[in-house]
mmCIF file of C-alpha atoms in Angstrom:
data_model
loop_
_atom_site.group_PDB
_atom_site.id
_atom_site.type_symbol
_atom_site.label_atom_id
_atom_site.label_comp_id
_atom_site.label_asym_id
_atom_site.label_seq_id
_atom_site.Cartn_x
_atom_site.Cartn_y
_atom_site.Cartn_z
ATOM 1 C CA MET L 1 -6.994 -0.077 15.516
ATOM 2 C CA HIS L 2 -6.521 3.847 14.162
ATOM 3 C CA GLN L 3 -10.091 4.316 16.652
ATOM 4 C CA ALA L 4 -6.895 3.744 19.609
ATOM 5 C CA LEU L 5 -4.373 5.329 17.710
ATOM 6 C CA ARG L 6 -6.020 8.616 17.505
ATOM 7 C CA ALA L 7 -7.201 8.374 21.014
ATOM 8 C CA ILE L 8 -4.074 7.999 22.449
ATOM 9 C CA GLY L 9 -2.604 10.829 19.950
ATOM 10 C CA GLY L 10 -5.631 13.091 20.995
ATOM 11 C CA VAL L 11 -4.588 12.790 24.776
ATOM 12 C CA VAL L 12 -0.610 13.276 24.292
ATOM 13 C CA LEU L 13 -1.862 16.465 21.926
ATOM 14 C CA LEU L 14 -3.653 18.195 24.927
ATOM 15 C CA LEU L 15 0.160 17.306 27.014
ATOM 16 C CA VAL L 16 2.058 18.688 23.980
ATOM 17 C CA VAL L 17 -0.191 21.849 23.639
ATOM 18 C CA GLY L 18 0.424 22.678 27.574
ATOM 19 C CA SER L 19 4.069 22.999 27.746
ATOM 20 C CA VAL L 20 4.601 24.918 23.819
ATOM 21 C CA SER L 21 3.164 26.443 21.121
ATOM 22 C CA ALA L 22 2.950 25.014 17.370
ATOM 23 C CA ALA L 23 5.432 24.100 15.832
ATOM 24 C CA VAL L 24 6.501 26.828 12.688
ATOM 25 C CA GLN L 25 8.689 26.113 9.817
ATOM 26 C CA CYS L 26 11.695 27.761 9.168
ATOM 27 C CA VAL L 27 12.573 26.072 5.544
ATOM 28 C CA ASN L 28 15.939 25.902 4.998
ATOM 29 C CA CYS L 29 16.963 28.188 7.617
ATOM 30 C CA SER L 30 20.511 28.156 9.880
ATOM 31 C CA ASP L 31 19.851 27.511 13.246
ATOM 32 C CA THR L 32 20.558 31.383 13.440
ATOM 33 C CA GLN L 33 17.930 32.315 12.170
ATOM 34 C CA MET L 34 15.923 29.183 13.468
ATOM 35 C CA TYR L 35 16.611 31.340 16.668
ATOM 36 C CA SER L 36 15.674 34.739 15.447
ATOM 37 C CA LYS L 37 12.378 32.498 13.906
ATOM 38 C CA ALA L 38 11.469 31.637 17.647
ATOM 39 C CA ARG L 39 12.176 35.439 18.903
ATOM 40 C CA THR L 40 9.427 36.431 16.439
ATOM 41 C CA LEU L 41 6.924 34.690 18.111
ATOM 42 C CA GLY L 42 7.244 36.786 21.172
ATOM 43 C CA ALA L 43 7.283 36.222 25.024
ATOM 44 C CA SER L 44 4.731 33.509 25.883
ATOM 45 C CA PRO L 45 4.335 31.572 28.702
ATOM 46 C CA THR L 46 4.661 28.074 26.265
ATOM 47 C CA ALA L 47 8.039 27.366 24.237
ATOM 48 C CA HIS L 48 8.220 27.952 21.121
ATOM 49 C CA ILE L 49 9.354 24.544 18.802
ATOM 50 C CA VAL L 50 10.986 25.521 15.100
ATOM 51 C CA TRP L 51 11.517 23.233 12.179
ATOM 52 C CA ASN L 52 13.464 22.974 9.140
ATOM 53 C CA PRO L 53 11.315 21.035 6.813
ATOM 54 C CA ALA L 54 14.694 21.022 4.249
ATOM 55 C CA ASN L 55 16.933 18.656 6.701
ATOM 56 C CA GLY L 56 14.563 17.788 9.688
ATOM 57 C CA ALA L 57 16.276 19.939 12.327
ATOM 58 C CA ILE L 58 14.165 21.078 14.836
ATOM 59 C CA LYS L 59 15.089 23.266 18.086
ATOM 60 C CA LYS L 60 12.653 24.575 20.887
ATOM 61 C CA TYR L 61 13.096 27.941 22.777
ATOM 62 C CA ARG L 62 11.827 29.731 25.059
ATOM 63 C CA ASN L 63 10.802 33.498 24.876
ATOM 64 C CA TYR L 64 9.871 36.105 28.247
ATOM 65 C CA CYS L 65 10.416 39.244 29.290
ATOM 66 C CA GLY L 66 12.653 40.702 32.011
ATOM 67 C CA SER L 67 16.121 38.521 32.969
ATOM 68 C CA ALA L 68 14.714 35.795 34.125
ATOM 69 C CA PRO L 69 12.095 32.541 32.525
ATOM 70 C CA ASN L 70 8.720 33.503 32.823
ATOM 71 C CA VAL L 71 8.926 37.136 34.849
ATOM 72 C CA GLY L 72 6.004 38.673 32.701
ATOM 73 C CA GLY L 73 5.759 35.698 30.100
ATOM 74 C CA GLY L 74 2.048 35.093 30.359
ATOM 75 C CA ASN L 75 0.931 38.837 32.125
ATOM 76 C CA GLY L 76 0.162 40.913 29.479
ATOM 77 C CA ALA L 77 4.102 40.895 27.507
ATOM 78 C CA LYS L 78 3.497 41.866 23.964
ATOM 79 C CA SER L 79 3.870 39.146 21.419
ATOM 80 C CA GLU L 80 5.485 41.252 18.916
ATOM 81 C CA ALA L 81 9.233 41.220 18.466
ATOM 82 C CA PRO L 82 11.053 43.437 19.715
ATOM 83 C CA LYS L 83 13.581 46.286 17.771
ATOM 84 C CA ALA L 84 17.119 44.942 18.097
ATOM 85 C CA GLY L 85 19.519 45.089 20.377
ATOM 86 C CA ASN L 86 16.810 44.003 22.813
ATOM 87 C CA GLU L 87 15.624 47.277 23.217
ATOM 88 C CA THR L 88 12.981 47.523 25.637
ATOM 89 C CA ASN L 89 9.480 47.193 22.959
ATOM 90 C CA ALA L 90 6.343 48.046 25.301
ATOM 91 C CA GLY L 91 7.713 47.278 28.280
ATOM 92 C CA CYS L 92 9.372 43.642 26.965
ATOM 93 C CA THR L 93 13.365 43.408 26.781
ATOM 94 C CA LEU L 94 12.945 39.557 25.183
ATOM 95 C CA GLN L 95 15.146 37.273 26.506
ATOM 96 C CA THR L 96 15.500 34.347 24.396
ATOM 97 C CA GLU L 97 16.700 30.172 25.690
ATOM 98 C CA GLU L 98 16.807 27.026 23.503
ATOM 99 C CA VAL L 99 16.156 24.293 25.865
ATOM 100 C CA ALA L 100 16.099 20.749 25.494
ATOM 101 C CA ILE L 101 13.636 19.134 22.720
ATOM 102 C CA THR L 102 12.345 15.875 23.258
ATOM 103 C CA SER L 103 13.606 12.616 21.148
ATOM 104 C CA ASP L 104 10.249 12.075 19.780
ATOM 105 C CA LEU L 105 9.970 15.036 17.921
ATOM 106 C CA VAL L 106 13.194 15.301 16.774
ATOM 107 C CA ASP L 107 12.418 11.657 15.472
ATOM 108 C CA MET L 108 9.826 12.957 14.064
ATOM 109 C CA ALA L 109 11.546 16.287 12.709
ATOM 110 C CA GLY L 110 13.371 13.483 10.461
ATOM 111 C CA GLN L 111 10.899 11.204 9.288
ATOM 112 C CA MET L 112 9.137 14.769 8.103
ATOM 113 C CA SER L 113 11.307 16.157 6.615
ATOM 114 C CA LEU L 114 11.557 12.863 4.403
ATOM 115 C CA VAL L 115 7.735 13.453 3.131
ATOM 116 C CA TRP L 116 9.029 17.462 2.994
ATOM 117 C CA ARG L 117 11.462 15.901 0.621
ATOM 118 C CA GLY L 118 9.430 13.359 -1.332
ATOM 119 C CA THR L 119 6.686 15.509 -2.373
ATOM 120 C CA ASN L 120 8.357 18.733 -3.319
ATOM 121 C CA GLY L 121 7.563 20.619 0.069
ATOM 122 C CA THR L 122 3.271 19.877 -0.797
ATOM 123 C CA PHE L 123 3.084 17.056 2.555
ATOM 124 C CA LYS L 124 0.799 15.631 -0.162
ATOM 125 C CA SER L 125 1.886 12.186 -1.974
ATOM 126 C CA SER L 126 0.088 9.213 -3.627
ATOM 127 C CA VAL L 127 0.608 5.309 -2.421
ATOM 128 C CA THR L 128 -1.173 2.316 -4.002
ATOM 129 C CA ALA L 129 -2.270 -0.160 -1.423
ATOM 130 C CA ASP L 130 -2.354 -4.480 -3.047
ATOM 131 C CA VAL L 131 -4.797 -5.823 -0.915
ATOM 132 C CA GLY L 132 -5.175 -9.536 -3.632
ATOM 133 C CA SER L 133 -3.028 -11.380 -0.807
ATOM 134 C CA THR L 134 -5.952 -10.082 1.999
ATOM 135 C CA SER L 135 -8.289 -12.599 3.907
ATOM 136 C CA PHE L 136 -11.653 -11.281 3.433
ATOM 137 C CA PRO L 137 -13.970 -14.082 5.292
ATOM 138 C CA THR L 138 -17.307 -13.092 4.103
ATOM 139 C CA TYR L 139 -16.119 -13.504 0.510
ATOM 140 C CA LEU L 140 -14.179 -16.688 0.613
ATOM 141 C CA PRO L 141 -13.992 -19.015 -1.275
ATOM 142 C CA GLY L 142 -13.433 -15.706 -3.705
ATOM 143 C CA LYS L 143 -11.857 -12.146 -3.482
ATOM 144 C CA PRO L 144 -13.863 -8.963 -3.060
ATOM 145 C CA THR L 145 -13.816 -6.297 -6.280
ATOM 146 C CA ALA L 146 -14.061 -2.848 -6.497
ATOM 147 C CA HIS L 147 -18.154 -3.671 -7.057
ATOM 148 C CA ASP L 148 -18.253 -5.219 -3.665
ATOM 149 C CA PHE L 149 -17.093 -2.243 -1.937
ATOM 150 C CA LEU L 150 -19.708 -0.243 -3.445
ATOM 151 C CA LEU L 151 -22.480 -2.183 -3.146
ATOM 152 C CA ASP L 152 -21.227 -3.566 0.941
ATOM 153 C CA GLY L 153 -21.129 -1.145 3.328
ATOM 154 C CA SER L 154 -19.075 -3.426 5.843
ATOM 155 C CA LEU L 155 -16.301 -3.831 3.686
ATOM 156 C CA ARG L 156 -16.053 -0.168 2.496
ATOM 157 C CA ASN L 157 -15.802 0.344 6.427
ATOM 158 C CA GLN L 158 -13.143 -2.624 6.654
ATOM 159 C CA LEU L 159 -11.309 -1.223 4.086
ATOM 160 C CA LEU L 160 -11.897 2.702 5.056
ATOM 161 C CA ASP L 161 -10.687 1.185 8.685
ATOM 162 C CA LEU L 162 -6.969 0.088 7.128
ATOM 163 C CA ALA L 163 -6.992 2.934 4.732
ATOM 164 C CA SER L 164 -6.360 4.813 8.261
ATOM 165 C CA THR L 165 -3.257 2.923 10.036
ATOM 166 C CA GLN L 166 0.247 2.416 8.927
ATOM 167 C CA GLN L 167 -0.923 -0.041 8.103
ATOM 168 C CA ILE L 168 -2.184 0.448 4.319
ATOM 169 C CA PHE L 169 1.409 1.920 4.073
ATOM 170 C CA GLN L 170 3.629 -1.404 5.290
ATOM 171 C CA MET L 171 1.448 -2.953 2.075
ATOM 172 C CA ASN L 172 2.736 -0.509 -1.135
ATOM 173 C CA PRO L 173 6.597 -1.617 0.587
ATOM 174 C CA ASN L 174 8.361 -0.748 -2.288
ATOM 175 C CA SER L 175 7.285 3.491 -2.214
ATOM 176 C CA SER L 176 9.940 5.199 -1.113
ATOM 177 C CA LEU L 177 7.652 6.918 1.730
ATOM 178 C CA ALA L 178 6.365 3.752 2.621
ATOM 179 C CA GLY L 179 8.408 3.994 5.582
ATOM 180 C CA PRO L 180 8.484 7.719 7.063
ATOM 181 C CA LEU L 181 4.268 7.834 6.296
ATOM 182 C CA SER L 182 4.570 4.108 8.464
ATOM 183 C CA TYR L 183 6.837 5.529 11.519
ATOM 184 C CA ILE L 184 4.229 9.312 11.402
ATOM 185 C CA ALA L 185 1.106 6.933 11.296
ATOM 186 C CA GLY L 186 2.228 4.814 14.281
ATOM 187 C CA HIS L 187 3.452 8.234 15.934
ATOM 188 C CA LEU L 188 0.503 10.461 15.588
ATOM 189 C CA ASP L 189 0.824 12.419 19.407
ATOM 190 C CA ALA L 190 4.898 13.401 18.138
ATOM 191 C CA TYR L 191 3.014 13.932 14.634
ATOM 192 C CA PHE L 192 -0.102 16.337 16.095
ATOM 193 C CA ALA L 193 2.557 18.403 17.901
ATOM 194 C CA MET L 194 3.741 19.654 14.444
ATOM 195 C CA THR L 195 0.802 20.991 12.934
ATOM 196 C CA GLN L 196 1.414 20.323 9.379
ATOM 197 C CA GLY L 197 -0.999 17.737 7.922
ATOM 198 C CA ILE L 198 -0.015 15.216 5.444
ATOM 199 C CA VAL L 199 -2.766 14.001 2.634
ATOM 200 C CA ILE L 200 -2.558 11.148 1.010
ATOM 201 C CA THR L 201 -4.429 9.096 -1.758
ATOM 202 C CA ILE L 202 -4.907 5.371 -1.945
ATOM 203 C CA ASP L 203 -5.065 3.193 -4.609
ATOM 204 C CA ILE L 204 -6.616 0.418 -2.658
ATOM 205 C CA VAL L 205 -6.492 -2.485 -5.645
ATOM 206 C CA PHE L 206 -8.559 -5.549 -5.382
ATOM 207 C CA ASP L 207 -7.635 -9.441 -6.502
ATOM 208 C CA ASP L 208 -8.983 -8.615 -9.515
ATOM 209 C CA GLY L 209 -7.562 -5.712 -10.421
ATOM 210 C CA SER L 210 -10.395 -3.165 -10.176
ATOM 211 C CA LYS L 211 -9.644 0.002 -7.866
ATOM 212 C CA VAL L 212 -10.992 2.356 -5.263
ATOM 213 C CA GLN L 213 -9.196 5.509 -4.427
ATOM 214 C CA VAL L 214 -9.402 6.490 -0.732
ATOM 215 C CA ARG L 215 -7.751 9.809 0.399
ATOM 216 C CA ALA L 216 -6.053 10.052 4.184
ATOM 217 C CA THR L 217 -5.464 12.645 6.082
ATOM 218 C CA LEU L 218 -3.007 11.197 8.438
ATOM 219 C CA GLY L 219 -4.678 11.121 11.514
ATOM 220 C CA GLU L 220 -8.637 11.330 11.109
ATOM 221 C CA ASN L 221 -10.113 8.639 8.903
ATOM 222 C CA ALA L 222 -10.210 8.056 5.263
ATOM 223 C CA VAL L 223 -13.089 9.028 3.763
ATOM 224 C CA TYR L 224 -14.026 7.405 0.000
ATOM 225 C CA VAL L 225 -12.984 9.583 -3.569
ATOM 226 C CA LYS L 226 -17.193 10.097 -5.323
ATOM 227 C CA ASP L 227 -16.768 8.080 -8.125
ATOM 228 C CA SER L 228 -13.001 6.868 -8.373
ATOM 229 C CA ALA L 229 -14.422 3.234 -8.187
ATOM 230 C CA ARG L 230 -12.851 1.068 -12.258
ATOM 231 C CA ASP L 231 -13.608 -2.119 -12.829
ATOM 232 C CA ASP L 232 -10.477 -4.080 -13.910
ATOM 233 C CA SER L 233 -10.770 -2.937 -17.342
ATOM 234 C CA GLY L 234 -11.043 0.410 -16.493
ATOM 235 C CA HIS L 235 -14.319 1.058 -16.489
ATOM 236 C CA TRP L 236 -16.349 3.572 -13.688
ATOM 237 C CA LEU L 237 -18.588 1.996 -11.659
ATOM 238 C CA PRO L 238 -21.409 4.636 -10.582
ATOM 239 C CA ASP L 239 -21.462 5.458 -6.970
ATOM 240 C CA ARG L 240 -25.560 4.583 -5.114
ATOM 241 C CA SER L 241 -27.120 7.443 -5.818
ATOM 242 C CA SER L 242 -30.647 8.844 -5.386
ATOM 243 C CA ASN L 243 -30.573 11.237 -8.466
ATOM 244 C CA PRO L 244 -31.032 8.827 -11.359
ATOM 245 C CA GLN L 245 -28.778 11.313 -13.585
ATOM 246 C CA ASP L 246 -25.444 10.070 -12.047
ATOM 247 C CA TYR L 247 -26.139 7.100 -13.482
ATOM 248 C CA THR L 248 -26.014 8.213 -17.018
ATOM 249 C CA GLY L 249 -23.059 7.501 -19.426
ATOM 250 C CA ARG L 250 -21.954 4.917 -22.511
ATOM 251 C CA TRP L 251 -19.428 2.027 -21.799
ATOM 252 C CA TYR L 252 -17.553 0.318 -24.448
ATOM 253 C CA PHE L 253 -16.186 -3.165 -23.914
ATOM 254 C CA PRO L 254 -14.480 -4.631 -26.832
ATOM 255 C CA PRO L 255 -13.963 -8.018 -27.718
ATOM 256 C CA GLY L 256 -12.169 -10.212 -24.502
ATOM 257 C CA GLN L 257 -13.963 -7.965 -22.331
ATOM 258 C CA GLY L 258 -17.483 -9.836 -21.998
ATOM 259 C CA PRO L 259 -16.663 -11.136 -18.422
ATOM 260 C CA ASP L 260 -16.438 -7.260 -17.555
ATOM 261 C CA MET L 261 -20.012 -6.637 -19.067
ATOM 262 C CA ALA L 262 -21.589 -9.141 -17.748
ATOM 263 C CA ALA L 263 -20.250 -7.535 -14.436
ATOM 264 C CA PHE L 264 -21.050 -4.373 -15.149
ATOM 265 C CA ILE L 265 -24.618 -4.881 -16.489
ATOM 266 C CA GLU L 266 -25.637 -6.922 -12.822
ATOM 267 C CA TYR L 267 -24.017 -4.247 -10.906
ATOM 268 C CA MET L 268 -26.095 -1.865 -12.692
ATOM 269 C CA ARG L 269 -29.341 -4.227 -12.167
ATOM 270 C CA SER L 270 -28.406 -4.044 -8.393
ATOM 271 C CA LEU L 271 -28.650 -0.502 -8.351
ATOM 272 C CA GLY L 272 -32.401 -0.404 -9.246
ATOM 273 C CA ILE L 273 -31.513 0.378 -13.511
ATOM 274 C CA PRO L 274 -33.907 -0.794 -15.354
ATOM 275 C CA ILE L 275 -31.608 -3.358 -18.380
ATOM 276 C CA SER L 276 -33.196 -3.523 -21.645
ATOM 277 C CA SER L 277 -32.296 -4.813 -25.067
ATOM 278 C CA GLY L 278 -31.610 -2.937 -28.497
ATOM 279 C CA ALA L 279 -29.581 -2.165 -31.412
ATOM 280 C CA ALA L 280 -26.565 -0.786 -29.958
ATOM 281 C CA ASN L 281 -23.625 -0.628 -31.347
ATOM 282 C CA GLY L 282 -21.172 -4.274 -30.653
ATOM 283 C CA GLY L 283 -20.142 -3.882 -27.135
ATOM 284 C CA VAL L 284 -21.793 -0.599 -26.318
ATOM 285 C CA ILE L 285 -23.987 -0.102 -23.468
ATOM 286 C CA THR L 286 -25.878 2.827 -23.049
ATOM 287 C CA CYS L 287 -27.622 4.521 -20.320
ATOM 288 C CA SER L 288 -29.520 7.728 -20.833
ATOM 289 C CA TRP L 289 -32.059 8.898 -18.101
ATOM 290 C CA ASN L 290 -35.958 10.311 -19.447
ATOM 291 C CA PRO L 291 -36.574 13.273 -17.963
ATOM 292 C CA THR L 292 -40.520 12.072 -18.199
ATOM 293 C CA ASN L 293 -40.639 9.528 -15.672
ATOM 294 C CA ASN L 294 -37.211 11.037 -13.722
ATOM 295 C CA THR L 295 -35.397 7.127 -15.092
ATOM 296 C CA THR L 296 -32.625 5.834 -15.960
ATOM 297 C CA THR L 297 -32.478 3.014 -18.184
ATOM 298 C CA CYS L 298 -29.758 0.926 -19.709
ATOM 299 C CA VAL L 299 -29.741 -1.120 -22.987
ATOM 300 C CA ILE L 300 -26.879 -3.276 -23.679
ATOM 301 C CA PRO L 301 -26.200 -5.057 -27.386
ATOM 302 C CA ASN L 302 -28.326 -7.541 -28.394
#
């Protein structure tokens, strides 16, 4: 689904760029200041969009040289702002007029403003997506876990695809940004015209409580955050690696976490890590690298 969204967004983006320049932010600007901001962008054959992320106001202006629209607009007109009072600046007497803006951009500016305020102007946020109730037919009658995400490429791609669509935000309806983010992800054509990227970190929580983290820049494929996988007790699950040293560490499983320990041991075995019993402290699994043979071995309690 997200592939289609991006394809549509890409086509519309070309149309948008053909008629307007990239949107320019003017934080906390009045209408007069937005007008002045547009004038600093100079004469251009395309219109300029200026928007205020603080309140969602958005306007479109056309700058041209001379007394009629587009006279000299694309034929050597200078892009710098003219002197005060519209004095001639390098042969260009800049004229500026406000023109109508499409409703989709007005709506998008309003939603982007909600994100701006909700992220303190960073356009970076995090959400939690609980996939415990999601059906995964290949795992029935059970449910996949973070272990499976790391080992099963098909499952991993399925969840990354999901995280690249607006559906991922609908799984966290209690988030104050769920609505705006869902809207923006579903209207990528207007979003691209704003030029402001939104980066979302998503904690995907599985049925057993284990989780992984992915990062999504809206309009692009979500990617897995390296070394972010945790089991349901919070233990780090190493990523698959060609470097045995990446599997080194100490993991403590206190009383009551026997099933988690067993699952961890089986996971390390599935990665090809040798497992041996030893005189380790109770509940502690130690995985050490041997530089002589470039092998990491995990020692588990007797």
